[in-house]
mmCIF file of C-alpha atoms in Angstrom:
data_model
loop_
_atom_site.group_PDB
_atom_site.id
_atom_site.type_symbol
_atom_site.label_atom_id
_atom_site.label_comp_id
_atom_site.label_asym_id
_atom_site.label_seq_id
_atom_site.Cartn_x
_atom_site.Cartn_y
_atom_site.Cartn_z
ATOM 1 C CA UNK A 1 -15.192 2.240 12.651
ATOM 2 C CA UNK A 2 -12.529 1.903 9.948
ATOM 3 C CA UNK A 3 -9.986 -0.869 10.419
ATOM 4 C CA UNK A 4 -6.995 1.476 10.300
ATOM 5 C CA UNK A 5 -7.335 5.150 11.131
ATOM 6 C CA UNK A 6 -4.762 7.907 10.928
ATOM 7 C CA UNK A 7 -4.476 11.564 11.835
ATOM 8 C CA UNK A 8 -6.319 13.350 9.019
ATOM 9 C CA UNK A 9 -3.681 16.008 8.485
ATOM 10 C CA UNK A 10 -2.342 17.763 6.558
ATOM 11 C CA UNK A 11 0.612 18.630 8.718
ATOM 12 C CA UNK A 12 2.513 21.752 7.644
ATOM 13 C CA UNK A 13 5.765 22.108 9.567
ATOM 14 C CA UNK A 14 8.946 24.164 9.160
ATOM 15 C CA UNK A 15 12.240 22.537 8.314
ATOM 16 C CA UNK A 16 13.931 21.179 11.401
ATOM 17 C CA UNK A 17 10.690 20.558 13.280
ATOM 18 C CA UNK A 18 9.731 17.323 14.984
ATOM 19 C CA UNK A 19 6.424 15.843 13.895
ATOM 20 C CA UNK A 20 4.492 12.805 15.124
ATOM 21 C CA UNK A 21 1.836 10.776 13.353
ATOM 22 C CA UNK A 22 -0.632 8.480 15.049
ATOM 23 C CA UNK A 23 -2.412 5.403 13.783
ATOM 24 C CA UNK A 24 -4.978 3.142 15.439
ATOM 25 C CA UNK A 25 -6.159 -0.268 14.307
ATOM 26 C CA UNK A 26 -9.270 -2.177 15.253
ATOM 27 C CA UNK A 27 -8.269 -5.834 14.943
ATOM 28 C CA UNK A 28 -6.450 -7.114 18.011
ATOM 29 C CA UNK A 29 -5.223 -10.128 16.006
ATOM 30 C CA UNK A 30 -3.067 -7.913 13.799
ATOM 31 C CA UNK A 31 0.344 -9.457 13.332
ATOM 32 C CA UNK A 32 2.631 -7.029 11.538
ATOM 33 C CA UNK A 33 2.839 -3.276 11.235
ATOM 34 C CA UNK A 34 4.532 -0.946 8.796
ATOM 35 C CA UNK A 35 4.932 2.683 7.834
ATOM 36 C CA UNK A 36 5.110 3.538 4.136
ATOM 37 C CA UNK A 37 5.591 6.870 2.430
ATOM 38 C CA UNK A 38 3.945 7.795 -0.827
ATOM 39 C CA UNK A 39 4.963 10.716 -2.988
ATOM 40 C CA UNK A 40 2.411 12.339 -5.244
ATOM 41 C CA UNK A 41 1.381 10.003 -8.084
ATOM 42 C CA UNK A 42 4.045 7.455 -7.098
ATOM 43 C CA UNK A 43 3.956 3.993 -5.598
ATOM 44 C CA UNK A 44 4.122 3.492 -1.812
ATOM 45 C CA UNK A 45 7.603 2.748 -0.501
ATOM 46 C CA UNK A 46 8.451 1.050 2.761
ATOM 47 C CA UNK A 47 9.723 3.470 5.373
ATOM 48 C CA UNK A 48 10.057 1.019 8.224
ATOM 49 C CA UNK A 49 8.573 -2.009 9.875
ATOM 50 C CA UNK A 50 7.280 -1.480 13.404
ATOM 51 C CA UNK A 51 8.356 -3.856 16.154
ATOM 52 C CA UNK A 52 6.898 -4.362 19.611
ATOM 53 C CA UNK A 53 10.002 -2.982 21.274
ATOM 54 C CA UNK A 54 9.967 0.137 19.130
ATOM 55 C CA UNK A 55 12.598 0.858 16.521
ATOM 56 C CA UNK A 56 14.583 3.725 15.138
ATOM 57 C CA UNK A 57 16.082 4.405 11.724
ATOM 58 C CA UNK A 58 18.028 7.633 11.636
ATOM 59 C CA UNK A 59 15.587 10.496 12.162
ATOM 60 C CA UNK A 60 12.583 8.172 12.224
ATOM 61 C CA UNK A 61 11.239 6.369 15.285
ATOM 62 C CA UNK A 62 8.291 3.983 15.297
ATOM 63 C CA UNK A 63 6.414 2.757 18.348
ATOM 64 C CA UNK A 64 3.797 0.046 18.769
ATOM 65 C CA UNK A 65 1.393 -0.275 21.667
ATOM 66 C CA UNK A 66 -0.512 -3.534 21.280
ATOM 67 C CA UNK A 67 -2.625 -2.990 24.389
ATOM 68 C CA UNK A 68 -3.978 0.281 23.011
ATOM 69 C CA UNK A 69 -3.814 -0.879 19.374
ATOM 70 C CA UNK A 70 -1.836 2.198 18.481
ATOM 71 C CA UNK A 71 1.179 2.882 16.256
ATOM 72 C CA UNK A 72 3.168 6.073 16.024
ATOM 73 C CA UNK A 73 5.831 7.559 13.791
ATOM 74 C CA UNK A 74 8.121 10.350 14.942
ATOM 75 C CA UNK A 75 10.198 12.343 12.476
ATOM 76 C CA UNK A 76 12.947 14.518 13.931
ATOM 77 C CA UNK A 77 14.740 17.368 12.188
ATOM 78 C CA UNK A 78 12.294 17.416 9.269
ATOM 79 C CA UNK A 79 13.722 17.902 5.781
ATOM 80 C CA UNK A 80 12.010 19.293 2.698
ATOM 81 C CA UNK A 81 12.382 15.821 1.194
ATOM 82 C CA UNK A 82 10.196 14.355 3.950
ATOM 83 C CA UNK A 83 7.152 15.972 2.320
ATOM 84 C CA UNK A 84 4.906 13.066 1.369
ATOM 85 C CA UNK A 85 1.883 11.097 2.499
ATOM 86 C CA UNK A 86 2.608 8.601 5.277
ATOM 87 C CA UNK A 87 0.627 5.374 5.265
ATOM 88 C CA UNK A 88 0.065 3.160 8.279
ATOM 89 C CA UNK A 89 -0.274 -0.494 7.261
ATOM 90 C CA UNK A 90 -1.471 -3.418 9.358
ATOM 91 C CA UNK A 91 -1.331 -7.097 8.419
ATOM 92 C CA UNK A 92 -3.767 -9.651 9.806
ATOM 93 C CA UNK A 93 -5.349 -12.790 8.489
ATOM 94 C CA UNK A 94 -3.877 -12.778 5.025
ATOM 95 C CA UNK A 95 -4.436 -9.140 4.183
ATOM 96 C CA UNK A 96 -2.586 -5.879 4.391
ATOM 97 C CA UNK A 97 -4.908 -3.056 5.400
ATOM 98 C CA UNK A 98 -3.850 0.480 4.601
ATOM 99 C CA UNK A 99 -4.831 3.576 6.490
ATOM 100 C CA UNK A 100 -5.971 6.606 4.491
ATOM 101 C CA UNK A 101 -2.633 8.344 5.004
ATOM 102 C CA UNK A 102 -1.464 11.576 6.593
ATOM 103 C CA UNK A 103 -0.002 14.233 4.359
ATOM 104 C CA UNK A 104 3.099 16.074 5.538
ATOM 105 C CA UNK A 105 4.415 19.278 4.005
ATOM 106 C CA UNK A 106 7.773 20.506 5.265
ATOM 107 C CA UNK A 107 8.128 24.200 4.561
ATOM 108 C CA UNK A 108 11.387 26.112 4.019
ATOM 109 C CA UNK B 1 16.981 -6.022 -9.930
ATOM 110 C CA UNK B 2 13.722 -5.373 -11.732
ATOM 111 C CA UNK B 3 11.595 -5.890 -8.595
ATOM 112 C CA UNK B 4 7.885 -5.604 -9.386
ATOM 113 C CA UNK B 5 7.093 -4.687 -12.982
ATOM 114 C CA UNK B 6 3.672 -3.486 -14.071
ATOM 115 C CA UNK B 7 2.497 -2.958 -17.619
ATOM 116 C CA UNK B 8 1.077 -0.862 -19.115
ATOM 117 C CA UNK B 9 1.783 2.368 -17.215
ATOM 118 C CA UNK B 10 -1.168 4.165 -18.789
ATOM 119 C CA UNK B 11 -4.307 2.905 -20.503
ATOM 120 C CA UNK B 12 -7.552 4.409 -21.765
ATOM 121 C CA UNK B 13 -10.485 2.089 -22.365
ATOM 122 C CA UNK B 14 -14.037 2.441 -23.492
ATOM 123 C CA UNK B 15 -16.886 1.199 -21.336
ATOM 124 C CA UNK B 16 -17.450 -2.500 -21.892
ATOM 125 C CA UNK B 17 -13.941 -3.305 -23.114
ATOM 126 C CA UNK B 18 -11.856 -5.891 -21.353
ATOM 127 C CA UNK B 19 -8.152 -5.860 -20.667
ATOM 128 C CA UNK B 20 -5.423 -7.415 -18.569
ATOM 129 C CA UNK B 21 -3.009 -5.526 -16.361
ATOM 130 C CA UNK B 22 0.270 -7.383 -16.106
ATOM 131 C CA UNK B 23 2.360 -7.784 -12.967
ATOM 132 C CA UNK B 24 5.599 -9.703 -12.662
ATOM 133 C CA UNK B 25 8.165 -10.002 -9.875
ATOM 134 C CA UNK B 26 11.620 -11.531 -9.981
ATOM 135 C CA UNK B 27 12.231 -11.857 -6.248
ATOM 136 C CA UNK B 28 10.641 -15.298 -5.785
ATOM 137 C CA UNK B 29 7.998 -13.771 -3.539
ATOM 138 C CA UNK B 30 5.120 -15.977 -2.449
ATOM 139 C CA UNK B 31 2.600 -13.231 -1.705
ATOM 140 C CA UNK B 32 1.240 -10.937 -4.394
ATOM 141 C CA UNK B 33 -1.649 -8.503 -4.373
ATOM 142 C CA UNK B 34 -3.512 -5.925 -6.413
ATOM 143 C CA UNK B 35 -4.765 -2.601 -5.051
ATOM 144 C CA UNK B 36 -6.631 0.321 -6.463
ATOM 145 C CA UNK B 37 -6.166 3.875 -5.256
ATOM 146 C CA UNK B 38 -8.722 6.557 -5.952
ATOM 147 C CA UNK B 39 -8.093 10.297 -5.456
ATOM 148 C CA UNK B 40 -7.863 11.220 -1.804
ATOM 149 C CA UNK B 41 -8.369 7.633 -0.691
ATOM 150 C CA UNK B 42 -6.196 4.906 0.646
ATOM 151 C CA UNK B 43 -5.276 1.716 -1.132
ATOM 152 C CA UNK B 44 -8.014 -0.893 -1.324
ATOM 153 C CA UNK B 45 -7.248 -4.555 -1.845
ATOM 154 C CA UNK B 46 -8.788 -6.144 -4.943
ATOM 155 C CA UNK B 47 -7.346 -9.677 -4.964
ATOM 156 C CA UNK B 48 -4.372 -11.407 -3.460
ATOM 157 C CA UNK B 49 -2.421 -14.637 -3.748
ATOM 158 C CA UNK B 50 -0.397 -16.467 -1.120
ATOM 159 C CA UNK B 51 1.302 -18.685 -3.682
ATOM 160 C CA UNK B 52 1.098 -20.174 -7.154
ATOM 161 C CA UNK B 53 -2.329 -21.642 -7.811
ATOM 162 C CA UNK B 54 -3.972 -19.842 -4.874
ATOM 163 C CA UNK B 55 -5.971 -16.633 -5.119
ATOM 164 C CA UNK B 56 -8.545 -14.951 -2.933
ATOM 165 C CA UNK B 57 -10.751 -11.886 -2.908
ATOM 166 C CA UNK B 58 -9.975 -8.676 -1.140
ATOM 167 C CA UNK B 59 -12.161 -5.735 -0.212
ATOM 168 C CA UNK B 60 -13.268 -4.718 -3.739
ATOM 169 C CA UNK B 61 -13.124 -7.769 -6.058
ATOM 170 C CA UNK B 62 -16.227 -7.179 -8.181
ATOM 171 C CA UNK B 63 -15.479 -6.706 -11.864
ATOM 172 C CA UNK B 64 -11.965 -8.162 -11.617
ATOM 173 C CA UNK B 65 -10.428 -11.608 -12.046
ATOM 174 C CA UNK B 66 -6.947 -12.856 -11.239
ATOM 175 C CA UNK B 67 -4.909 -15.991 -11.729
ATOM 176 C CA UNK B 68 -1.551 -17.158 -10.392
ATOM 177 C CA UNK B 69 -0.230 -19.884 -12.645
ATOM 178 C CA UNK B 70 3.407 -19.104 -11.793
ATOM 179 C CA UNK B 71 5.167 -17.594 -8.797
ATOM 180 C CA UNK B 72 6.354 -14.661 -10.910
ATOM 181 C CA UNK B 73 3.155 -13.468 -12.589
ATOM 182 C CA UNK B 74 -0.137 -12.172 -11.210
ATOM 183 C CA UNK B 75 -2.281 -10.606 -13.953
ATOM 184 C CA UNK B 76 -5.449 -8.646 -13.193
ATOM 185 C CA UNK B 77 -8.289 -8.869 -15.686
ATOM 186 C CA UNK B 78 -11.049 -6.326 -16.080
ATOM 187 C CA UNK B 79 -13.983 -8.247 -17.482
ATOM 188 C CA UNK B 80 -16.148 -5.381 -18.782
ATOM 189 C CA UNK B 81 -14.694 -1.977 -17.992
ATOM 190 C CA UNK B 82 -16.892 0.588 -16.251
ATOM 191 C CA UNK B 83 -16.177 4.280 -15.524
ATOM 192 C CA UNK B 84 -16.142 3.416 -11.796
ATOM 193 C CA UNK B 85 -12.984 1.405 -12.435
ATOM 194 C CA UNK B 86 -11.062 4.515 -13.403
ATOM 195 C CA UNK B 87 -8.228 4.472 -10.892
ATOM 196 C CA UNK B 88 -4.552 3.885 -10.288
ATOM 197 C CA UNK B 89 -3.759 0.203 -9.882
ATOM 198 C CA UNK B 90 -0.787 -1.039 -7.900
ATOM 199 C CA UNK B 91 0.623 -4.531 -7.792
ATOM 200 C CA UNK B 92 2.721 -5.541 -4.792
ATOM 201 C CA UNK B 93 4.648 -8.575 -3.603
ATOM 202 C CA UNK B 94 6.265 -9.791 -0.417
ATOM 203 C CA UNK B 95 8.379 -12.791 0.450
ATOM 204 C CA UNK B 96 5.632 -14.022 2.724
ATOM 205 C CA UNK B 97 2.306 -12.528 3.763
ATOM 206 C CA UNK B 98 3.406 -10.810 6.946
ATOM 207 C CA UNK B 99 6.542 -9.207 5.516
ATOM 208 C CA UNK B 100 6.927 -5.796 3.865
ATOM 209 C CA UNK B 101 5.512 -5.408 0.385
ATOM 210 C CA UNK B 102 7.317 -4.057 -2.649
ATOM 211 C CA UNK B 103 5.186 -2.104 -5.092
ATOM 212 C CA UNK B 104 5.223 -1.700 -8.833
ATOM 213 C CA UNK B 105 5.107 1.760 -10.419
ATOM 214 C CA UNK B 106 1.357 1.563 -10.958
ATOM 215 C CA UNK B 107 -1.002 1.561 -13.932
ATOM 216 C CA UNK B 108 -3.130 4.657 -14.513
ATOM 217 C CA UNK B 109 -6.384 3.481 -16.054
ATOM 218 C CA UNK B 110 -9.146 5.674 -17.446
ATOM 219 C CA UNK B 111 -12.487 4.284 -18.556
ATOM 220 C CA UNK B 112 -14.509 6.525 -20.852
#
């Protein structure tokens, strides 16, 4: 089993749709959790950290379920500019472990 | 702010050549790391450093060396380039290990 797994995607959604991505991690000692976005041939950029109580940043909501070792990202009112690959990242020990990413295409 | 600066942005090498990828950050971050990203794959950790003078291996360290003589700089050395090392290399830093990382623009490396 891979340490961090994500929905394989791709997700193709119309503008204005709500889309949710799921991520599971295998190490129960994981300490910190993040969502990054990566545009084609660009560097990953932090979208948001994920906190135990859940957190929201505009149209984006992240949830963490430590008992189930599960992280989610919800995007409301999708924009064309949201098209990217979304990376789930987990930190434990001294390493960041990246999931393979889920590609999102928002269609006009 | 410059953030994380990687040089060069592009490089073509012949098999067996050696080279150093440079990474510098101006944010006084303790934690720095190197990743490689191959087509259709996620980022894989090569080496990391939790502070000046301290380095450790990641998931795919073979064929690479690092050093951390200063807080700012974390160069990655390819000892004897092989075609399997053709990839995009990203350097990243964070204030401390469990905090969000900032990435450089990447170095696109081709080994012929």
